[in-house]
mmCIF file of C-alpha atoms and ligand atoms in Angstrom:
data_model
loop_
_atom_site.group_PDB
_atom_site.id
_atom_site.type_symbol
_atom_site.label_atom_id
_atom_site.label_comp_id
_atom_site.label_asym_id
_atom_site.label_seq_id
_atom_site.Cartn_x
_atom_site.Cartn_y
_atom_site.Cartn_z
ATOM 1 C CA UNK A 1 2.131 9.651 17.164
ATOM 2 C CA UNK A 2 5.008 9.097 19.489
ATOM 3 C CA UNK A 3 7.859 8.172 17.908
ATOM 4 C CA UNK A 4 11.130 7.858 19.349
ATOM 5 C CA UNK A 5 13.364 8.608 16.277
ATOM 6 C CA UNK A 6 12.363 10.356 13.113
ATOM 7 C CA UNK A 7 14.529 9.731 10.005
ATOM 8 C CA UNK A 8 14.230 12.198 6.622
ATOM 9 C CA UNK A 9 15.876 13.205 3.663
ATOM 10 C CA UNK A 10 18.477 15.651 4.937
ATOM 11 C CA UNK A 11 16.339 18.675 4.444
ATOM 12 C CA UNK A 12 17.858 22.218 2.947
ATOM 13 C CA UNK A 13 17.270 26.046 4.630
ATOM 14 C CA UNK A 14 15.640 28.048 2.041
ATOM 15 C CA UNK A 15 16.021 31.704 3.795
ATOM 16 C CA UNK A 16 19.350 31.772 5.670
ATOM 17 C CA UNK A 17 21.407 34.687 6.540
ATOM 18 C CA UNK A 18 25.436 33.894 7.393
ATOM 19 C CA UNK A 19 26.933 36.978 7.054
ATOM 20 C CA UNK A 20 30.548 36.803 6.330
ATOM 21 C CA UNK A 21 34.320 36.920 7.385
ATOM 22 C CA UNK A 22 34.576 35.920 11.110
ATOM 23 C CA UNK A 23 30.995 36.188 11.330
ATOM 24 C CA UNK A 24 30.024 33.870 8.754
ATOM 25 C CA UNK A 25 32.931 30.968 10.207
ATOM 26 C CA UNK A 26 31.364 31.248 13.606
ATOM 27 C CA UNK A 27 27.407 30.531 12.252
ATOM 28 C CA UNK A 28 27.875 28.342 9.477
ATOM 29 C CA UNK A 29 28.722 25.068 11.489
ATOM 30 C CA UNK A 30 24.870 24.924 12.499
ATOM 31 C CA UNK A 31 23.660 24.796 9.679
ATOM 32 C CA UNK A 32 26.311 22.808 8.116
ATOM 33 C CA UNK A 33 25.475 20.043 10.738
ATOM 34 C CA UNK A 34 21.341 20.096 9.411
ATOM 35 C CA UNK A 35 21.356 21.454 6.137
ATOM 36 C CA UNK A 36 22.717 19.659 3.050
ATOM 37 C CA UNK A 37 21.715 23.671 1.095
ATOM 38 C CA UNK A 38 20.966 26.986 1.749
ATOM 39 C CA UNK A 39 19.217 29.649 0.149
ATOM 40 C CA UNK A 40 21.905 32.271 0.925
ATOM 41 C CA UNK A 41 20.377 36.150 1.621
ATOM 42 C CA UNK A 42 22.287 39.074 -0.237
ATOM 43 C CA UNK A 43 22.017 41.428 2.593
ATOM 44 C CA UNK A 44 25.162 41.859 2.960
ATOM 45 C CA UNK A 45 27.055 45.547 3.563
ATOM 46 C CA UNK A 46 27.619 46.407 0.669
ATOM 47 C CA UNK A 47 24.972 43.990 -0.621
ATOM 48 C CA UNK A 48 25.571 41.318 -3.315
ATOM 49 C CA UNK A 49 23.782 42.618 -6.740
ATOM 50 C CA UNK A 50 26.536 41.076 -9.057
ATOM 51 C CA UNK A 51 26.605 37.542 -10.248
ATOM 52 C CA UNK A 52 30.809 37.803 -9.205
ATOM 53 C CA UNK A 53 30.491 39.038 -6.313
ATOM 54 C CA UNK A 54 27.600 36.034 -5.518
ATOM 55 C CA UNK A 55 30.641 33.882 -7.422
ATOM 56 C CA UNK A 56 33.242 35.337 -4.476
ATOM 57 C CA UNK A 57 30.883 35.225 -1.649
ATOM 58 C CA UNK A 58 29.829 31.013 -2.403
ATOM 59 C CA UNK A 59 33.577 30.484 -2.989
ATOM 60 C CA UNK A 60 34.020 32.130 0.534
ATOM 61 C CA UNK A 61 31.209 29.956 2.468
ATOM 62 C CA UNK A 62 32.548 26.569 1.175
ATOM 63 C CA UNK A 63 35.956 27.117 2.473
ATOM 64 C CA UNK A 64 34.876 28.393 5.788
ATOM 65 C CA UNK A 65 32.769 24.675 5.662
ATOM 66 C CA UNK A 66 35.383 23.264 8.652
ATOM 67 C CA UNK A 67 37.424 20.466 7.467
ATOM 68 C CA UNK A 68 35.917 17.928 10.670
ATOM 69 C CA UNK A 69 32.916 18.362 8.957
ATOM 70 C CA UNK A 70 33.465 17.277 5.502
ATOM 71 C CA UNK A 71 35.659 14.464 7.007
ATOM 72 C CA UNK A 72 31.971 13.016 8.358
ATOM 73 C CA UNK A 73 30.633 13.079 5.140
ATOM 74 C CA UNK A 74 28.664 16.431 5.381
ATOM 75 C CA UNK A 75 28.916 18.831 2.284
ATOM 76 C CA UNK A 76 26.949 22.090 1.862
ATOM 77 C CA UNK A 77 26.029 23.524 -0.991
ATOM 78 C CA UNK A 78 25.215 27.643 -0.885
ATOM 79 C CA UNK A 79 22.289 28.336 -3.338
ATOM 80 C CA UNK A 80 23.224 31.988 -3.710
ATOM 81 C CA UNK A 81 21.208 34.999 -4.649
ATOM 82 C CA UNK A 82 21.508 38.865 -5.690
ATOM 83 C CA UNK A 83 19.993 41.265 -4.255
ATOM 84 C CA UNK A 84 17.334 43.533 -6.813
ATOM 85 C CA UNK A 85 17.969 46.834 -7.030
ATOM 86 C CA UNK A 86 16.920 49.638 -8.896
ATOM 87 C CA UNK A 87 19.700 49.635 -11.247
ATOM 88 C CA UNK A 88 19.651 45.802 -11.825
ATOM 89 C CA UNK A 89 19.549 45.426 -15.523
ATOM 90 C CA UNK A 90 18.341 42.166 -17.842
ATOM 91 C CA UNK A 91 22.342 41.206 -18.795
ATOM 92 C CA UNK A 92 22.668 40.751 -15.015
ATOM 93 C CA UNK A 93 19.813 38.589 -14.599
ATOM 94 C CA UNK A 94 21.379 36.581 -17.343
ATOM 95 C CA UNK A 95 24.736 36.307 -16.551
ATOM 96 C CA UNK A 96 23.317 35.113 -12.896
ATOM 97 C CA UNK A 97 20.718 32.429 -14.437
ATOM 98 C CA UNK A 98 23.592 30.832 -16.844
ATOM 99 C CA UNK A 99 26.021 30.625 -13.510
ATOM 100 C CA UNK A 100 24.487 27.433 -11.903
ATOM 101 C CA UNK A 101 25.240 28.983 -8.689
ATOM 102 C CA UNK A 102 22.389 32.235 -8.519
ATOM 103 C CA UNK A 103 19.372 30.343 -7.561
ATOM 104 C CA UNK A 104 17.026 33.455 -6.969
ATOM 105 C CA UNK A 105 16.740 37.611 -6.482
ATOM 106 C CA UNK A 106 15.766 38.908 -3.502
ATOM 107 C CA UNK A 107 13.676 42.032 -3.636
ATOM 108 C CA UNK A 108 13.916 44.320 -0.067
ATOM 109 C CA UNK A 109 11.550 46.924 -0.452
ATOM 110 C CA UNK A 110 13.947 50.046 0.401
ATOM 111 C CA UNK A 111 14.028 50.568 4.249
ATOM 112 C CA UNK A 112 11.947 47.526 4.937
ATOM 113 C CA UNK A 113 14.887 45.510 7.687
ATOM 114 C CA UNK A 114 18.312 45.282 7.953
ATOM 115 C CA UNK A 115 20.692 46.197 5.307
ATOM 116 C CA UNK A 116 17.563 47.090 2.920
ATOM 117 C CA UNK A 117 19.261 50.465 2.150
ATOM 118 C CA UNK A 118 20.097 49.971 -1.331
ATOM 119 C CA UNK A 119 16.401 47.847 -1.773
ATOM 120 C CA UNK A 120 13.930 48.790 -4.756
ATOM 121 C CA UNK A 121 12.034 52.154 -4.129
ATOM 122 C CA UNK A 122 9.713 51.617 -6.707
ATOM 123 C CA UNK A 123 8.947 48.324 -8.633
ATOM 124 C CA UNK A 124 8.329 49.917 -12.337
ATOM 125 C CA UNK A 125 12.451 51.027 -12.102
ATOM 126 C CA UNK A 126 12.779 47.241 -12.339
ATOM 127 C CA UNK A 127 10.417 46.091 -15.173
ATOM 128 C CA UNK A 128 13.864 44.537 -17.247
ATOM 129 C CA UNK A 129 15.052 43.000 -14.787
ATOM 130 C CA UNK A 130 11.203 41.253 -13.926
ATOM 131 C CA UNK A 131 11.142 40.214 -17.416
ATOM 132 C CA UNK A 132 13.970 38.785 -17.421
ATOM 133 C CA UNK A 133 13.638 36.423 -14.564
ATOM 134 C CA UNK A 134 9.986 35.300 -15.947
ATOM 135 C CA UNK A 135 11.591 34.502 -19.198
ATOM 136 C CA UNK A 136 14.149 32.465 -17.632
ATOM 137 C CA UNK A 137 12.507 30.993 -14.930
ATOM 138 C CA UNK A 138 14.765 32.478 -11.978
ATOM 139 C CA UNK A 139 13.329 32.739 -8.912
ATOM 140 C CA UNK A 140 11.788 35.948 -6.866
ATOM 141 C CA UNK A 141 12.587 35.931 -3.445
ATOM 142 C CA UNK A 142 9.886 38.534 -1.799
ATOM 143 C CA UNK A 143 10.449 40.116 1.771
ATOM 144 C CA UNK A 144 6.888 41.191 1.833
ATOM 145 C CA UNK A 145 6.261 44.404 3.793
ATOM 146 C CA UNK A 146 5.590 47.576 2.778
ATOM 147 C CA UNK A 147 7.505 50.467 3.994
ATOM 148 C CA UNK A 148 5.243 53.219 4.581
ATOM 149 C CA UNK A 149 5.869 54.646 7.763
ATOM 150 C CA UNK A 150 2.036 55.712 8.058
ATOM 151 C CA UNK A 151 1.128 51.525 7.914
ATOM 152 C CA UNK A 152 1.340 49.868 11.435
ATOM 153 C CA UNK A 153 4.352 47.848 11.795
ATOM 154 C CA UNK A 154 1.603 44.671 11.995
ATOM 155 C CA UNK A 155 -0.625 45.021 8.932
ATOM 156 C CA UNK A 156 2.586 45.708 6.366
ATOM 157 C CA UNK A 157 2.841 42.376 5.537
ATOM 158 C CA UNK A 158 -0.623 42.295 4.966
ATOM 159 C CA UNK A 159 -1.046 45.532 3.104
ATOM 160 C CA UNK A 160 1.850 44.541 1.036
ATOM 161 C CA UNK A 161 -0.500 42.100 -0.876
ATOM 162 C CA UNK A 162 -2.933 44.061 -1.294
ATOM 163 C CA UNK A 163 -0.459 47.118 -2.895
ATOM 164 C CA UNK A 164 2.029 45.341 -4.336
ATOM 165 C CA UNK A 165 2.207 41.852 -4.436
ATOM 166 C CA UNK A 166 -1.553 40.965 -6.446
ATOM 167 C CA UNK A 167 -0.350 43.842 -9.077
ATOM 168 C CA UNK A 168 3.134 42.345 -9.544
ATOM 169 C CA UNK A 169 1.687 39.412 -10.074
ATOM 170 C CA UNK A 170 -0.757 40.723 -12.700
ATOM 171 C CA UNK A 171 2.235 42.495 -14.496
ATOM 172 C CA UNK A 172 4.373 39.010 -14.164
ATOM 173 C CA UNK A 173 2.215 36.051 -14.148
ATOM 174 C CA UNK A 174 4.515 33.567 -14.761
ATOM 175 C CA UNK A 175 7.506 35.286 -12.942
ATOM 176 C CA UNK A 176 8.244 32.383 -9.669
ATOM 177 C CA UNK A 177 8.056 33.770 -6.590
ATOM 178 C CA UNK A 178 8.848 32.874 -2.768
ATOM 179 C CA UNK A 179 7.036 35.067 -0.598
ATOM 180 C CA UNK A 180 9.545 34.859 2.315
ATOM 181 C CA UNK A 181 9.001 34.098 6.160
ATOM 182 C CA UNK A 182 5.176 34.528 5.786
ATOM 183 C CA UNK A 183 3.529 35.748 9.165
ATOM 184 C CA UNK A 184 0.198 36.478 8.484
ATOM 185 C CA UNK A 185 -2.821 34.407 8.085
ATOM 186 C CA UNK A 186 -3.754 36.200 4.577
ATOM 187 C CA UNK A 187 -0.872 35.614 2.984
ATOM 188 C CA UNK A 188 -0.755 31.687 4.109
ATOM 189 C CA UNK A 189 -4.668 32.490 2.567
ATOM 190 C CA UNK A 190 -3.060 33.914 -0.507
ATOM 191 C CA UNK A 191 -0.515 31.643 -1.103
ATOM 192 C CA UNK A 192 -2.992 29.150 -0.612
ATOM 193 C CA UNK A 193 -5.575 30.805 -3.246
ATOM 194 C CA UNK A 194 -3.601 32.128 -5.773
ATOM 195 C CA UNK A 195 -3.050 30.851 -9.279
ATOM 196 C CA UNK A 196 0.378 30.545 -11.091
ATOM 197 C CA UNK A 197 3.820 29.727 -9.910
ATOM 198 C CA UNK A 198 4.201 30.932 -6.051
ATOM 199 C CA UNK A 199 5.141 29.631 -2.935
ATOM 200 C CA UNK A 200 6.327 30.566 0.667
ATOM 201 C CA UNK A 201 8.699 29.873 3.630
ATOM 202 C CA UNK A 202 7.686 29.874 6.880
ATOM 203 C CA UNK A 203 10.238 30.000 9.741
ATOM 204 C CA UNK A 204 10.515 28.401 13.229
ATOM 205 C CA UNK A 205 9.555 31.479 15.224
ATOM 206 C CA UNK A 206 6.218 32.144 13.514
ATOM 207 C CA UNK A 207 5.293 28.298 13.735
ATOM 208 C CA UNK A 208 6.015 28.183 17.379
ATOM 209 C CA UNK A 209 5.435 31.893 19.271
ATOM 210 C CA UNK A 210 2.924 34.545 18.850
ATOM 211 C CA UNK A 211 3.803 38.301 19.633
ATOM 212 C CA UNK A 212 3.324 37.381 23.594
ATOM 213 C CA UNK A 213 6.580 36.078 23.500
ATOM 214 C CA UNK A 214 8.064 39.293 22.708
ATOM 215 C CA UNK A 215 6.697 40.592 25.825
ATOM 216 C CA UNK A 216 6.597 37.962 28.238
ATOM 217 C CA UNK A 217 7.457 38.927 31.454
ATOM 218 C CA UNK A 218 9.751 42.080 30.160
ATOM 219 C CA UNK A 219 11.111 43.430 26.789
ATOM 220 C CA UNK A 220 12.736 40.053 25.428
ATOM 221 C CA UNK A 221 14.663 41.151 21.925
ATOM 222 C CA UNK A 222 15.596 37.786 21.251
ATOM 223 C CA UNK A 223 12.106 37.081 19.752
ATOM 224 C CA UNK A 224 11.988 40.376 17.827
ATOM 225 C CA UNK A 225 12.634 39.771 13.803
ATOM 226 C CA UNK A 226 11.078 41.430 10.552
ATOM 227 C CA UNK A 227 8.332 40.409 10.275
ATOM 228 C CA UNK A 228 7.748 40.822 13.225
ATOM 229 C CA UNK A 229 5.428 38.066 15.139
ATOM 230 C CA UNK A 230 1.768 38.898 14.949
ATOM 231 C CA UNK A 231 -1.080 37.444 16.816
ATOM 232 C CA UNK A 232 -1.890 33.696 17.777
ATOM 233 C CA UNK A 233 -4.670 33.283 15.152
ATOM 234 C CA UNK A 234 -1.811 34.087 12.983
ATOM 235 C CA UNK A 235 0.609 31.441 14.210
ATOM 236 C CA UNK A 236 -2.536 28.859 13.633
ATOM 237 C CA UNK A 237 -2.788 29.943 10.565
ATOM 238 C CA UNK A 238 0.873 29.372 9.100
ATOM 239 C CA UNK A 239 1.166 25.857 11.859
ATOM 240 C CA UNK A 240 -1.965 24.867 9.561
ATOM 241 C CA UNK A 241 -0.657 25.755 5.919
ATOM 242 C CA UNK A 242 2.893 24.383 7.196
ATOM 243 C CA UNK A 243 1.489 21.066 8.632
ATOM 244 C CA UNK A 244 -1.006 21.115 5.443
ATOM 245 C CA UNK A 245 0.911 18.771 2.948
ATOM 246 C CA UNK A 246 0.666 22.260 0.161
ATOM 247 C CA UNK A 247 3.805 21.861 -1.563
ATOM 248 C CA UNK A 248 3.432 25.381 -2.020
ATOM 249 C CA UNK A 249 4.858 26.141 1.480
ATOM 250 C CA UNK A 250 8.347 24.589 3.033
ATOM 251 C CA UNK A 251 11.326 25.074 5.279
ATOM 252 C CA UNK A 252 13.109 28.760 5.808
ATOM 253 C CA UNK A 253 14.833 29.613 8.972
ATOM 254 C CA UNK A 254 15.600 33.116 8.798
ATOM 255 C CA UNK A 255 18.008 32.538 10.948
ATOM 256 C CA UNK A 256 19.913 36.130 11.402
ATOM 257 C CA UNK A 257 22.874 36.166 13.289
ATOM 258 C CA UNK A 258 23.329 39.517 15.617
ATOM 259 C CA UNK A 259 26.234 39.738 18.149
ATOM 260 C CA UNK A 260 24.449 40.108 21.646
ATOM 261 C CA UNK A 261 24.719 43.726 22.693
ATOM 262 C CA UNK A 262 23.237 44.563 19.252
ATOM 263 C CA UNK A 263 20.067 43.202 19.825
ATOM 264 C CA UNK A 264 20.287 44.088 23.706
ATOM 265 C CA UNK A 265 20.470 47.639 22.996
ATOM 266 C CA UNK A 266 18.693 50.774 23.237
ATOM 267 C CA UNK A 267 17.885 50.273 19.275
ATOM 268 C CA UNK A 268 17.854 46.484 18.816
ATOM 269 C CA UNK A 269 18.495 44.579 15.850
ATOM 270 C CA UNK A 270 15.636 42.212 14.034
ATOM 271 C CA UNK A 271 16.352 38.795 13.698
ATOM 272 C CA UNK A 272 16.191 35.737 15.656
ATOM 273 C CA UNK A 273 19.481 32.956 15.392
ATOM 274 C CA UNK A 274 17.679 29.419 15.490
ATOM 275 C CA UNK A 275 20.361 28.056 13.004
ATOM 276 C CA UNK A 276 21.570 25.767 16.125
ATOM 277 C CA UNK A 277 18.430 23.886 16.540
ATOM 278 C CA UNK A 278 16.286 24.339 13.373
ATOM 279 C CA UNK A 279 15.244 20.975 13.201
ATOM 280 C CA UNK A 280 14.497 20.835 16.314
ATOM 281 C CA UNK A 281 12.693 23.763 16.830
ATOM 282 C CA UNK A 282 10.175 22.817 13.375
ATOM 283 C CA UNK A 283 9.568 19.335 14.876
ATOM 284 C CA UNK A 284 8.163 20.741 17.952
ATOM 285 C CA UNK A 285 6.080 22.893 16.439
ATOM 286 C CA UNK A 286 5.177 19.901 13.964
ATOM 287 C CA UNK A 287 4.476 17.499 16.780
ATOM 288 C CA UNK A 288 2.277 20.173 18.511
ATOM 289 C CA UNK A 289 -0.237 19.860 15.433
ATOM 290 C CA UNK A 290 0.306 16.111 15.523
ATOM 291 C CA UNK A 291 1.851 16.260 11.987
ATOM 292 C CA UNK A 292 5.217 14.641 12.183
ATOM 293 C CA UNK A 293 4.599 12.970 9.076
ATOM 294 C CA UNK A 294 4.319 15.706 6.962
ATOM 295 C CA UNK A 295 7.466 17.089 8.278
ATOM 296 C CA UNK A 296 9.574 15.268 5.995
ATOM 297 C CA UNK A 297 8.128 16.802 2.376
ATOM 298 C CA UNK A 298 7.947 20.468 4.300
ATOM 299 C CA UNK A 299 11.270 20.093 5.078
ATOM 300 C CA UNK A 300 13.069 17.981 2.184
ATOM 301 C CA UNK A 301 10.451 17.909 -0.817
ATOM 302 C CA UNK A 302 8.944 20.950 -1.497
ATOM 303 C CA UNK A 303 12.031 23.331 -1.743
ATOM 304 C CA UNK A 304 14.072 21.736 -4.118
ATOM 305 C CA UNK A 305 10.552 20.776 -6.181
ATOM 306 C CA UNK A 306 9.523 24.285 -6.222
ATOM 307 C CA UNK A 307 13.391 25.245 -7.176
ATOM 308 C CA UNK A 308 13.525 22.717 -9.570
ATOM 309 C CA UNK A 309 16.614 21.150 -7.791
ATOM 310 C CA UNK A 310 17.187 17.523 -6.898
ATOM 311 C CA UNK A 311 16.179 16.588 -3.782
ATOM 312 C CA UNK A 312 18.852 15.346 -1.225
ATOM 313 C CA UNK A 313 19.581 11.580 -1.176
ATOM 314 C CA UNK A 314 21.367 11.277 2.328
ATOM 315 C CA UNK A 315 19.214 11.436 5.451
ATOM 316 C CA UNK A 316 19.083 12.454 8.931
ATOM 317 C CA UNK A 317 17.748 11.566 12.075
ATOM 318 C CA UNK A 318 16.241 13.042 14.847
ATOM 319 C CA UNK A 319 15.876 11.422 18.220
ATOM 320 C CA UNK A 320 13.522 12.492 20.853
ATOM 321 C CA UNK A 321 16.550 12.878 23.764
ATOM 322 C CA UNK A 322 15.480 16.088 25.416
ATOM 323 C CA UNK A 323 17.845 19.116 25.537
ATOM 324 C CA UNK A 324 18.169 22.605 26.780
ATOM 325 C CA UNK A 325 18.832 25.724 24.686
ATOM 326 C CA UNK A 326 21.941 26.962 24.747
ATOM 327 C CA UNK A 327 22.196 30.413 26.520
ATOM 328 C CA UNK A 328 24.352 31.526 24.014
ATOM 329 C CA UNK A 329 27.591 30.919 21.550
ATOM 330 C CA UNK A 330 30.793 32.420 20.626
ATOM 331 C CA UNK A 331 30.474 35.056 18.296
ATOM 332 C CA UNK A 332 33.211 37.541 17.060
ATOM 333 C CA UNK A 333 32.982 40.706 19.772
ATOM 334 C CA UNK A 334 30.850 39.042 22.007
ATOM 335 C CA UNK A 335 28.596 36.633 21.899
ATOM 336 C CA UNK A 336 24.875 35.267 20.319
ATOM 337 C CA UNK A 337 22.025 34.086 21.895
ATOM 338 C CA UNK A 338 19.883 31.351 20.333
ATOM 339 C CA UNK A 339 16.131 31.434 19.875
ATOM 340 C CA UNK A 340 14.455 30.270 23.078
ATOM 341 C CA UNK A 341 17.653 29.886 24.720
ATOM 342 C CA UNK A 342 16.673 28.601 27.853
ATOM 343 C CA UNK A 343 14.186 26.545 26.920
ATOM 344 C CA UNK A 344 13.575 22.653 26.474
ATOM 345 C CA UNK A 345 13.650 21.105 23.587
ATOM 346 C CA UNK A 346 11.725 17.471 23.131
ATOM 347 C CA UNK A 347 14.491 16.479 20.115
ATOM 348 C CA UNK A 348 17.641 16.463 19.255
ATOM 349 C CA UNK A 349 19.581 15.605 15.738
ATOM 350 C CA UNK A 350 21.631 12.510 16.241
ATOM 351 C CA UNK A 351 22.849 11.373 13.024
ATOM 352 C CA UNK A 352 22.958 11.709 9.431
ATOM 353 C CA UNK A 353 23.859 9.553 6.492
HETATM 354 O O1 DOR B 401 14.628 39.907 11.256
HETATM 355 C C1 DOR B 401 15.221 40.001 10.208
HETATM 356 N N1 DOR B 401 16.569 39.968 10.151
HETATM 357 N N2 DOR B 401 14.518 40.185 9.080
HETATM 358 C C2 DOR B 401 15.109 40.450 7.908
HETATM 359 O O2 DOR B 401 14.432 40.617 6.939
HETATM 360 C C3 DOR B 401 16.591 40.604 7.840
HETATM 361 C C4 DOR B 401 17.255 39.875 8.914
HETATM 362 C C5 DOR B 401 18.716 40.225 9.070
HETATM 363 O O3 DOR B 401 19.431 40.290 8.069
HETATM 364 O O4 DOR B 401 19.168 40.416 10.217
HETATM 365 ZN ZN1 ZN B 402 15.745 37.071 6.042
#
């Protein structure tokens, strides 16, 4: 197919990191400009594990929404979520369920990526807290790796099915869960496979690069996030499942602001900022497969379904105007580099509606 213009259903982020304060102001314009929701992460320092301090932290995103956008007609709406801990108890779990605005827990396995410090050490402390959510439908956000310093850094997403995630399951079967930024060809396969109510999000990065790009002429830190990229029949595998039609996999950026000199450092930072050009960055890998009509439902339909949210009514349209990456953006004590900064980019977001 070679369209020139693509128009969707403005499509929602369903993994998003934004930080906060000055941090938050300087990222959240991006995805503003693409995004009519967000799945908002917890990771915050300290994290968010209290429905009022989710509450706070929403009521801070939508006034750091700049005023020149809302006067175009763009609103955002921050889906938020607490972060699981061991100590999270069932009255919690409530109290965030009846607020409208906690749209999912996110379980960090303890020591598993950034700000994960306060994550669950063992699953079984949070068996009230599991039954909860299953009762009341809440959603399970997963970052699926296991911790153990004796698995290799590539096969914990991998081994994390096979420990955890297929005996959670068992324990919860009708307990929803997202398995987050999938990177691995078994757990597309699992996903895939399994029965009962779970899906996954795949971001830009593993769509479009394999762990080459880490390397690629030098040490390039831009491309380095948790999970970390594996191998190119890996990337097949979540460009097929993405490009598949499964509602049971849809749009997640991941997109995880770090100033510059953190991630050009000695000991980097994980996490690659593609909030700018998202969109952008999906279609290509979409148009690579020759699926640019199933981008629409990854992008728009399949969150929300799986969610059980509305889906947008507005719409957006890309053009294919070529553009270059950006080599980076203002960011408070420095600066941040984009994914792929550098690079060309077929499309470009023109307008929405
Ligand atoms: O690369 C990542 N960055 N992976 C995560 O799980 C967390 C994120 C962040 O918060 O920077
Ligand atoms: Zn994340």
């Amino acid at each position: 197919m070679t369209a020139s213009s693509i128009t969707i259903i403005r499509p929602d982020d369903w993994h998003l990191h934004l930080r906060d304060g000055p941090q938050m102001a300087a990222v959240l314009p991006y995805t503003v400009r693409q995004f009519a929701r967000a799945i908002v992460m917890p990771n915050l320092k300290p994290p968010i594990t209290t429905t009022q301090q989710a509450l706070d932290y929403a009521a801070r995103i939508r006034a750091a929404v700049p005023p020149e956008l809302i006067a175009q007609g763009q609103s955002f709406e921050p889906l938020m979520t607490l972060y699981l801990t061991d100590q999270t108890s069932a009255e919690e779990i409530a109290r965030a369920h009846a607020s409208g605005v906690v749209h999912a827990v996110k379980l960090y396995p303890a020591g598993a990526t950034t700000n994960s410090d306060s994550g669950v050490t063992n699953l079984d402390r949070c068996t009230s807290a599991l039954e909860a959510m299953q009762r009341l439908g809440l959603v399970l956000c997963v970052h699926g790796e296991v911790t153990d310093a004796a698995v290799d850094v590539f096969d914990r997403e991998s081994v994390f099915i096979d420990q955890v995630l297929i005996t959670l399951r068992q324990r919860f079967p009708e307990l929803r869960i997202v398995f987050e930024h999938i990177t691995t060809r078994q757990a597309a396969d699992y996903v895939r496979d399994a029965d009962g109510p779970i899906a996954a999000t795949i971001t830009p990065q593993h769509l479009l690069y394999s762990r080459n790009a880490i390397f690629q002429g030098g040490l390039r830190p831009h491309w380095y996030c948790l999970p970390v990229l594996k191998r190119e029949v890996h990337r097949q595998a979540l460009l097929q499942a993405a490009t598949s039609g499964n509602p049971r996999f849809f749009l997640g950026t991941d997109s995880a602001p770090h100033e510059r000199s953190t991630k050009e450092s000695s000991c980097g930072c994980a996490g690659c900022f593609s909030a700018p050009y998202a969109l952008e960055l999906y279609l290509q890998a979409f148009e690579s497969a020759d699926a640019l009509d199933r981008f629409e439902a990854f992008a728009s339909f399949h969150g929300p379904d799986f969610y059980r949210l509305p889906r947008n009514t507005s719409t957006i349209t890309l053009s294919r105007i070529g553009q270059q990456i950006a080599d980076h953006f203002p960011f408070p004590s420095g600066s941040i580099v984009p994914l792929a900064s550098g690079e060309h980019l077929a499309w470009r977001v023109q307008a929405s509606a």
